[in-house]
């Protein structure tokens, strides 16, 4: 992988800061599983955090606490890149290299984020999130601002439901290829969880996607003893 230049995040060439990661979903991920590896989910989550900032501004302008706006910026700045690094990259490497260790890392981190998203949907005050409690309560003070907050709340609820769906689908894939904690421990001990499969080598995920292979027969025609009829 050393001969491949990093290409993500895509940055203008005139910047001195260069991309940190290499990824190529079309080449490295089987077509059947590319729907789990697209950046659309990270983008939707980041857009939700952006709308949350707008909702907190409306909340603040209508008489809410300014701390909510500050925390909303913190959620956006920290969780947008953290989502990509902490769970997007592990599941990418897990499917690419059939790595049980990376699958385990994804399950642990993504489950924690799912729990946090459920708490965010509740809308606890002074958390910087326009959840259900904060939105419904604020309708008594300013209906216009609460409506803006409601858009963020609905989108955040949808994202949380999608998180649960993705977690279930990845777990089914993981169990389907024979992943286990024992394999994850072996990869950790051998250090193979860091590397991708060699060029031309297919992983268990590829083999599962392609189905069972046909037996190979010898190229030469066998010689029979005679040409007797049945």
PDB file of C-alpha atoms in Angstrom:
ATOM      1  CA  UNK A   1       0.000   0.000   0.000  1.00  0.00           C
ATOM      2  CA  UNK A   2       3.047   2.280   0.220  1.00  0.00           C
ATOM      3  CA  UNK A   3       2.966   3.090  -3.511  1.00  0.00           C
ATOM      4  CA  UNK A   4      -0.518   4.595  -3.231  1.00  0.00           C
ATOM      5  CA  UNK A   5      -0.835   8.274  -2.469  1.00  0.00           C
ATOM      6  CA  UNK A   6      -3.306   9.358   0.194  1.00  0.00           C
ATOM      7  CA  UNK A   7      -6.468  10.781  -1.340  1.00  0.00           C
ATOM      8  CA  UNK A   8      -8.803  11.548   1.579  1.00  0.00           C
ATOM      9  CA  UNK A   9      -9.910  14.077   2.621  1.00  0.00           C
ATOM     10  CA  UNK A  10      -9.727  15.662  -0.838  1.00  0.00           C
ATOM     11  CA  UNK A  11      -7.851  18.932  -0.403  1.00  0.00           C
ATOM     12  CA  UNK A  12      -6.780  21.576  -2.926  1.00  0.00           C
ATOM     13  CA  UNK A  13      -3.280  20.998  -4.250  1.00  0.00           C
ATOM     14  CA  UNK A  14      -2.082  24.477  -3.319  1.00  0.00           C
ATOM     15  CA  UNK A  15      -2.468  23.710   0.385  1.00  0.00           C
ATOM     16  CA  UNK A  16       0.573  22.474   2.256  1.00  0.00           C
ATOM     17  CA  UNK A  17      -1.658  20.150   4.275  1.00  0.00           C
ATOM     18  CA  UNK A  18      -1.982  16.823   2.453  1.00  0.00           C
ATOM     19  CA  UNK A  19      -4.615  14.058   2.719  1.00  0.00           C
ATOM     20  CA  UNK A  20      -4.145  11.659   5.622  1.00  0.00           C
ATOM     21  CA  UNK A  21      -5.770   8.468   4.321  1.00  0.00           C
ATOM     22  CA  UNK A  22      -6.014   6.338   1.214  1.00  0.00           C
ATOM     23  CA  UNK A  23      -9.326   4.771   0.257  1.00  0.00           C
ATOM     24  CA  UNK A  24     -10.828   3.398  -2.923  1.00  0.00           C
ATOM     25  CA  UNK A  25     -14.229   1.907  -2.301  1.00  0.00           C
ATOM     26  CA  UNK A  26     -14.754   0.732  -5.895  1.00  0.00           C
ATOM     27  CA  UNK A  27     -11.502  -1.282  -5.968  1.00  0.00           C
ATOM     28  CA  UNK A  28     -11.033  -2.428  -2.383  1.00  0.00           C
ATOM     29  CA  UNK A  29     -14.594  -3.190  -1.254  1.00  0.00           C
ATOM     30  CA  UNK A  30     -16.818  -5.868  -2.860  1.00  0.00           C
ATOM     31  CA  UNK A  31     -19.765  -4.401  -4.743  1.00  0.00           C
ATOM     32  CA  UNK A  32     -22.243  -6.217  -2.495  1.00  0.00           C
ATOM     33  CA  UNK A  33     -20.893  -4.383   0.550  1.00  0.00           C
ATOM     34  CA  UNK A  34     -20.148  -0.956  -0.852  1.00  0.00           C
ATOM     35  CA  UNK A  35     -23.435   0.318   0.531  1.00  0.00           C
ATOM     36  CA  UNK A  36     -21.948  -0.128   4.004  1.00  0.00           C
ATOM     37  CA  UNK A  37     -18.788   1.756   3.067  1.00  0.00           C
ATOM     38  CA  UNK A  38     -20.003   4.893   1.356  1.00  0.00           C
ATOM     39  CA  UNK A  39     -19.346   8.249   2.947  1.00  0.00           C
ATOM     40  CA  UNK A  40     -23.010   9.167   2.766  1.00  0.00           C
ATOM     41  CA  UNK A  41     -23.698   8.104   6.343  1.00  0.00           C
ATOM     42  CA  UNK A  42     -20.838  10.204   7.732  1.00  0.00           C
ATOM     43  CA  UNK A  43     -22.023  13.099   5.576  1.00  0.00           C
ATOM     44  CA  UNK A  44     -25.609  12.799   6.846  1.00  0.00           C
ATOM     45  CA  UNK A  45     -24.390  12.781  10.437  1.00  0.00           C
ATOM     46  CA  UNK A  46     -22.205  15.840   9.799  1.00  0.00           C
ATOM     47  CA  UNK A  47     -25.100  17.658   8.112  1.00  0.00           C
ATOM     48  CA  UNK A  48     -27.244  16.845  11.147  1.00  0.00           C
ATOM     49  CA  UNK A  49     -24.654  18.440  13.427  1.00  0.00           C
ATOM     50  CA  UNK A  50     -24.561  21.508  11.157  1.00  0.00           C
ATOM     51  CA  UNK A  51     -28.338  21.872  11.346  1.00  0.00           C
ATOM     52  CA  UNK A  52     -28.083  21.430  15.087  1.00  0.00           C
ATOM     53  CA  UNK A  53     -25.851  24.514  15.232  1.00  0.00           C
ATOM     54  CA  UNK A  54     -28.519  26.489  13.339  1.00  0.00           C
ATOM     55  CA  UNK A  55     -31.203  25.167  15.663  1.00  0.00           C
ATOM     56  CA  UNK A  56     -29.168  26.184  18.719  1.00  0.00           C
ATOM     57  CA  UNK A  57     -28.708  29.664  17.267  1.00  0.00           C
ATOM     58  CA  UNK A  58     -32.501  29.987  16.926  1.00  0.00           C
ATOM     59  CA  UNK A  59     -32.848  28.567  20.420  1.00  0.00           C
ATOM     60  CA  UNK A  60     -30.385  31.123  21.800  1.00  0.00           C
ATOM     61  CA  UNK A  61     -31.914  34.041  19.862  1.00  0.00           C
ATOM     62  CA  UNK A  62     -35.371  33.217  21.234  1.00  0.00           C
ATOM     63  CA  UNK A  63     -34.212  33.307  24.834  1.00  0.00           C
ATOM     64  CA  UNK A  64     -32.381  30.030  25.372  1.00  0.00           C
ATOM     65  CA  UNK A  65     -28.977  29.559  26.959  1.00  0.00           C
ATOM     66  CA  UNK A  66     -25.921  30.568  24.929  1.00  0.00           C
ATOM     67  CA  UNK A  67     -24.054  27.524  26.228  1.00  0.00           C
ATOM     68  CA  UNK A  68     -26.141  25.361  23.902  1.00  0.00           C
ATOM     69  CA  UNK A  69     -24.679  27.168  20.892  1.00  0.00           C
ATOM     70  CA  UNK A  70     -21.146  26.705  22.220  1.00  0.00           C
ATOM     71  CA  UNK A  71     -21.638  23.004  22.832  1.00  0.00           C
ATOM     72  CA  UNK A  72     -23.230  22.561  19.398  1.00  0.00           C
ATOM     73  CA  UNK A  73     -20.044  23.905  17.803  1.00  0.00           C
ATOM     74  CA  UNK A  74     -18.033  21.498  19.945  1.00  0.00           C
ATOM     75  CA  UNK A  75     -20.165  18.557  18.771  1.00  0.00           C
ATOM     76  CA  UNK A  76     -19.687  19.593  15.139  1.00  0.00           C
ATOM     77  CA  UNK A  77     -15.938  20.206  15.291  1.00  0.00           C
ATOM     78  CA  UNK A  78     -15.123  17.080  17.278  1.00  0.00           C
ATOM     79  CA  UNK A  79     -17.614  14.442  16.141  1.00  0.00           C
ATOM     80  CA  UNK A  80     -17.504  15.014  12.380  1.00  0.00           C
ATOM     81  CA  UNK A  81     -13.834  13.953  11.991  1.00  0.00           C
ATOM     82  CA  UNK A  82     -14.057  11.542  14.931  1.00  0.00           C
ATOM     83  CA  UNK A  83     -16.864   9.612  13.223  1.00  0.00           C
ATOM     84  CA  UNK A  84     -14.704   9.064  10.166  1.00  0.00           C
ATOM     85  CA  UNK A  85     -11.579   8.084  12.077  1.00  0.00           C
ATOM     86  CA  UNK A  86     -13.069   6.091  14.953  1.00  0.00           C
ATOM     87  CA  UNK A  87     -15.637   3.895  13.200  1.00  0.00           C
ATOM     88  CA  UNK A  88     -15.567   4.543   9.445  1.00  0.00           C
ATOM     89  CA  UNK A  89     -11.905   3.547   9.057  1.00  0.00           C
ATOM     90  CA  UNK A  90     -12.203   0.406  11.237  1.00  0.00           C
ATOM     91  CA  UNK A  91     -15.142  -0.987   9.270  1.00  0.00           C
ATOM     92  CA  UNK A  92     -13.451  -0.039   5.994  1.00  0.00           C
ATOM     93  CA  UNK A  93     -10.329  -1.990   6.970  1.00  0.00           C
ATOM     94  CA  UNK A  94     -12.434  -4.804   8.403  1.00  0.00           C
ATOM     95  CA  UNK A  95     -14.281  -5.450   5.129  1.00  0.00           C
ATOM     96  CA  UNK A  96     -11.195  -4.807   2.993  1.00  0.00           C
ATOM     97  CA  UNK A  97      -8.877  -7.167   4.880  1.00  0.00           C
ATOM     98  CA  UNK A  98     -11.378  -9.502   6.583  1.00  0.00           C
ATOM     99  CA  UNK A  99     -10.122  -8.316   9.977  1.00  0.00           C
ATOM    100  CA  UNK A 100     -12.006  -9.539  13.034  1.00  0.00           C
ATOM    101  CA  UNK A 101     -10.073  -7.076  15.186  1.00  0.00           C
ATOM    102  CA  UNK A 102     -11.284  -4.103  13.144  1.00  0.00           C
ATOM    103  CA  UNK A 103     -14.814  -5.503  13.219  1.00  0.00           C
ATOM    104  CA  UNK A 104     -14.606  -5.600  17.013  1.00  0.00           C
ATOM    105  CA  UNK A 105     -13.271  -2.042  17.125  1.00  0.00           C
ATOM    106  CA  UNK A 106     -16.156  -0.904  14.932  1.00  0.00           C
ATOM    107  CA  UNK A 107     -18.784  -2.639  17.072  1.00  0.00           C
ATOM    108  CA  UNK A 108     -17.434  -1.153  20.301  1.00  0.00           C
ATOM    109  CA  UNK A 109     -17.090   2.426  19.064  1.00  0.00           C
ATOM    110  CA  UNK A 110     -20.228   2.486  16.930  1.00  0.00           C
ATOM    111  CA  UNK A 111     -22.333   1.064  19.749  1.00  0.00           C
ATOM    112  CA  UNK A 112     -21.114   3.820  22.070  1.00  0.00           C
ATOM    113  CA  UNK A 113     -21.972   6.418  19.443  1.00  0.00           C
ATOM    114  CA  UNK A 114     -25.430   4.866  19.056  1.00  0.00           C
ATOM    115  CA  UNK A 115     -26.010   5.151  22.803  1.00  0.00           C
ATOM    116  CA  UNK A 116     -24.834   8.770  22.715  1.00  0.00           C
ATOM    117  CA  UNK A 117     -27.145   9.514  19.766  1.00  0.00           C
ATOM    118  CA  UNK A 118     -30.105   8.102  21.713  1.00  0.00           C
ATOM    119  CA  UNK A 119     -29.248  10.386  24.633  1.00  0.00           C
ATOM    120  CA  UNK A 120     -28.930  13.317  22.231  1.00  0.00           C
ATOM    121  CA  UNK A 121     -32.384  12.593  20.844  1.00  0.00           C
ATOM    122  CA  UNK A 122     -33.788  13.121  24.324  1.00  0.00           C
ATOM    123  CA  UNK A 123     -32.694  16.760  24.170  1.00  0.00           C
ATOM    124  CA  UNK A 124     -31.222  17.355  27.634  1.00  0.00           C
ATOM    125  CA  UNK A 125     -30.908  21.064  28.327  1.00  0.00           C
ATOM    126  CA  UNK A 126     -27.437  22.653  28.175  1.00  0.00           C
ATOM    127  CA  UNK A 127     -26.096  19.757  26.091  1.00  0.00           C
ATOM    128  CA  UNK A 128     -26.077  21.736  22.869  1.00  0.00           C
ATOM    129  CA  UNK A 129     -28.463  19.338  21.113  1.00  0.00           C
ATOM    130  CA  UNK A 130     -31.979  20.116  19.886  1.00  0.00           C
ATOM    131  CA  UNK A 131     -33.656  16.935  21.120  1.00  0.00           C
ATOM    132  CA  UNK A 132     -37.285  16.114  21.828  1.00  0.00           C
ATOM    133  CA  UNK A 133     -37.478  17.395  25.411  1.00  0.00           C
ATOM    134  CA  UNK A 134     -35.867  20.738  24.588  1.00  0.00           C
ATOM    135  CA  UNK A 135     -37.904  21.209  21.414  1.00  0.00           C
ATOM    136  CA  UNK A 136     -41.324  20.327  22.848  1.00  0.00           C
ATOM    137  CA  UNK A 137     -40.676  22.391  25.987  1.00  0.00           C
ATOM    138  CA  UNK A 138     -39.555  25.462  24.030  1.00  0.00           C
ATOM    139  CA  UNK A 139     -42.797  25.571  21.994  1.00  0.00           C
ATOM    140  CA  UNK A 140     -44.369  27.343  24.965  1.00  0.00           C
ATOM    141  CA  UNK A 141     -41.900  30.247  24.617  1.00  0.00           C
ATOM    142  CA  UNK A 142     -41.295  30.610  20.867  1.00  0.00           C
ATOM    143  CA  UNK A 143     -42.996  28.437  18.276  1.00  0.00           C
ATOM    144  CA  UNK A 144     -40.863  29.663  15.356  1.00  0.00           C
ATOM    145  CA  UNK A 145     -37.567  28.807  17.046  1.00  0.00           C
ATOM    146  CA  UNK A 146     -38.956  25.497  18.259  1.00  0.00           C
ATOM    147  CA  UNK A 147     -39.935  24.613  14.674  1.00  0.00           C
ATOM    148  CA  UNK A 148     -36.339  25.133  13.546  1.00  0.00           C
ATOM    149  CA  UNK A 149     -35.234  22.948  16.430  1.00  0.00           C
ATOM    150  CA  UNK A 150     -37.788  20.322  15.417  1.00  0.00           C
ATOM    151  CA  UNK A 151     -36.150  19.856  12.004  1.00  0.00           C
ATOM    152  CA  UNK A 152     -32.867  18.987  13.691  1.00  0.00           C
ATOM    153  CA  UNK A 153     -34.639  16.691  16.143  1.00  0.00           C
ATOM    154  CA  UNK A 154     -36.373  14.746  13.379  1.00  0.00           C
ATOM    155  CA  UNK A 155     -33.160  14.333  11.381  1.00  0.00           C
ATOM    156  CA  UNK A 156     -31.238  13.283  14.477  1.00  0.00           C
ATOM    157  CA  UNK A 157     -33.910  10.670  15.216  1.00  0.00           C
ATOM    158  CA  UNK A 158     -33.649   9.357  11.657  1.00  0.00           C
ATOM    159  CA  UNK A 159     -29.845   9.157  11.886  1.00  0.00           C
ATOM    160  CA  UNK A 160     -30.114   7.256  15.168  1.00  0.00           C
ATOM    161  CA  UNK A 161     -32.464   4.722  13.594  1.00  0.00           C
ATOM    162  CA  UNK A 162     -30.059   4.313  10.663  1.00  0.00           C
ATOM    163  CA  UNK A 163     -27.209   3.732  13.117  1.00  0.00           C
ATOM    164  CA  UNK A 164     -29.106   0.827  14.652  1.00  0.00           C
ATOM    165  CA  UNK A 165     -29.829  -0.586  11.177  1.00  0.00           C
ATOM    166  CA  UNK A 166     -26.183  -0.331  10.106  1.00  0.00           C
ATOM    167  CA  UNK A 167     -25.042  -2.013  13.316  1.00  0.00           C
ATOM    168  CA  UNK A 168     -27.401  -4.940  12.701  1.00  0.00           C
ATOM    169  CA  UNK A 169     -26.357  -5.330   9.044  1.00  0.00           C
ATOM    170  CA  UNK A 170     -22.635  -5.261   9.849  1.00  0.00           C
ATOM    171  CA  UNK A 171     -23.124  -7.803  12.633  1.00  0.00           C
ATOM    172  CA  UNK A 172     -24.904 -10.151  10.211  1.00  0.00           C
ATOM    173  CA  UNK A 173     -22.041  -9.775   7.756  1.00  0.00           C
ATOM    174  CA  UNK A 174     -19.522 -10.424  10.514  1.00  0.00           C
ATOM    175  CA  UNK A 175     -21.245 -13.596  11.649  1.00  0.00           C
ATOM    176  CA  UNK A 176     -21.671 -14.733   8.053  1.00  0.00           C
ATOM    177  CA  UNK A 177     -17.913 -14.756   7.381  1.00  0.00           C
ATOM    178  CA  UNK A 178     -17.112 -16.653  10.567  1.00  0.00           C
ATOM    179  CA  UNK A 179     -15.713 -13.810  12.656  1.00  0.00           C
ATOM    180  CA  UNK A 180     -15.014 -14.390  16.333  1.00  0.00           C
ATOM    181  CA  UNK A 181     -13.264 -12.922  19.359  1.00  0.00           C
ATOM    182  CA  UNK A 182     -10.612 -15.630  19.082  1.00  0.00           C
ATOM    183  CA  UNK A 183      -9.691 -14.499  15.581  1.00  0.00           C
ATOM    184  CA  UNK A 184      -9.524 -10.909  16.778  1.00  0.00           C
ATOM    185  CA  UNK A 185      -7.106 -11.911  19.536  1.00  0.00           C
ATOM    186  CA  UNK A 186      -4.962 -13.844  17.078  1.00  0.00           C
ATOM    187  CA  UNK A 187      -4.810 -10.852  14.723  1.00  0.00           C
ATOM    188  CA  UNK A 188      -3.827  -8.596  17.605  1.00  0.00           C
ATOM    189  CA  UNK A 189      -1.049 -10.929  18.656  1.00  0.00           C
ATOM    190  CA  UNK A 190       0.276 -11.395  15.112  1.00  0.00           C
ATOM    191  CA  UNK A 191      -0.167  -7.764  14.107  1.00  0.00           C
ATOM    192  CA  UNK A 192      -2.063  -8.717  10.928  1.00  0.00           C
ATOM    193  CA  UNK A 193      -4.938  -6.339  11.759  1.00  0.00           C
ATOM    194  CA  UNK A 194      -2.817  -3.436  10.492  1.00  0.00           C
ATOM    195  CA  UNK A 195      -2.266  -4.764   6.965  1.00  0.00           C
ATOM    196  CA  UNK A 196      -4.487  -5.178   3.916  1.00  0.00           C
ATOM    197  CA  UNK A 197      -4.571  -8.397   1.848  1.00  0.00           C
ATOM    198  CA  UNK A 198      -1.877  -8.697  -0.784  1.00  0.00           C
ATOM    199  CA  UNK A 199      -2.664  -7.689  -4.335  1.00  0.00           C
ATOM    200  CA  UNK A 200      -4.597 -10.454  -6.046  1.00  0.00           C
ATOM    201  CA  UNK A 201      -5.430 -12.161  -2.746  1.00  0.00           C
ATOM    202  CA  UNK A 202      -9.119 -12.473  -1.927  1.00  0.00           C
ATOM    203  CA  UNK A 203     -10.461 -12.172   1.577  1.00  0.00           C
ATOM    204  CA  UNK A 204     -13.243 -14.179   3.192  1.00  0.00           C
ATOM    205  CA  UNK A 205     -15.589 -11.255   2.555  1.00  0.00           C
ATOM    206  CA  UNK A 206     -14.811 -11.442  -1.175  1.00  0.00           C
ATOM    207  CA  UNK A 207     -15.335 -15.188  -1.197  1.00  0.00           C
ATOM    208  CA  UNK A 208     -18.630 -14.833   0.675  1.00  0.00           C
ATOM    209  CA  UNK A 209     -19.819 -12.221  -1.815  1.00  0.00           C
ATOM    210  CA  UNK A 210     -18.794 -14.314  -4.834  1.00  0.00           C
ATOM    211  CA  UNK A 211     -20.298 -17.556  -3.531  1.00  0.00           C
ATOM    212  CA  UNK A 212     -18.759 -21.055  -3.586  1.00  0.00           C
ATOM    213  CA  UNK A 213     -16.129 -21.676  -6.242  1.00  0.00           C
ATOM    214  CA  UNK A 214     -16.268 -24.529  -8.744  1.00  0.00           C
ATOM    215  CA  UNK A 215     -13.766 -27.409  -8.448  1.00  0.00           C
ATOM    216  CA  UNK A 216     -10.715 -27.244 -10.657  1.00  0.00           C
ATOM    217  CA  UNK A 217     -10.174 -30.121 -13.087  1.00  0.00           C
ATOM    218  CA  UNK A 218      -6.852 -31.121 -14.614  1.00  0.00           C
ATOM    219  CA  UNK A 219      -6.061 -29.640 -17.997  1.00  0.00           C
ATOM    220  CA  UNK A 220      -4.979 -32.973 -19.495  1.00  0.00           C
ATOM    221  CA  UNK A 221      -7.571 -35.605 -20.489  1.00  0.00           C
ATOM    222  CA  UNK A 222      -7.074 -38.823 -18.468  1.00  0.00           C
ATOM    223  CA  UNK A 223      -6.117 -42.006 -20.352  1.00  0.00           C
ATOM    224  CA  UNK A 224      -8.578 -44.852 -19.973  1.00  0.00           C
ATOM    225  CA  UNK A 225      -7.593 -48.503 -20.189  1.00  0.00           C
ATOM    226  CA  UNK A 226      -9.728 -49.363 -23.156  1.00  0.00           C
ATOM    227  CA  UNK A 227     -12.679 -48.167 -25.211  1.00  0.00           C
ATOM    228  CA  UNK A 228     -15.207 -50.744 -24.129  1.00  0.00           C
ATOM    229  CA  UNK A 229     -18.852 -49.847 -24.511  1.00  0.00           C
ATOM    230  CA  UNK A 230     -21.209 -49.771 -21.549  1.00  0.00           C
TER     231      UNK A 230
END
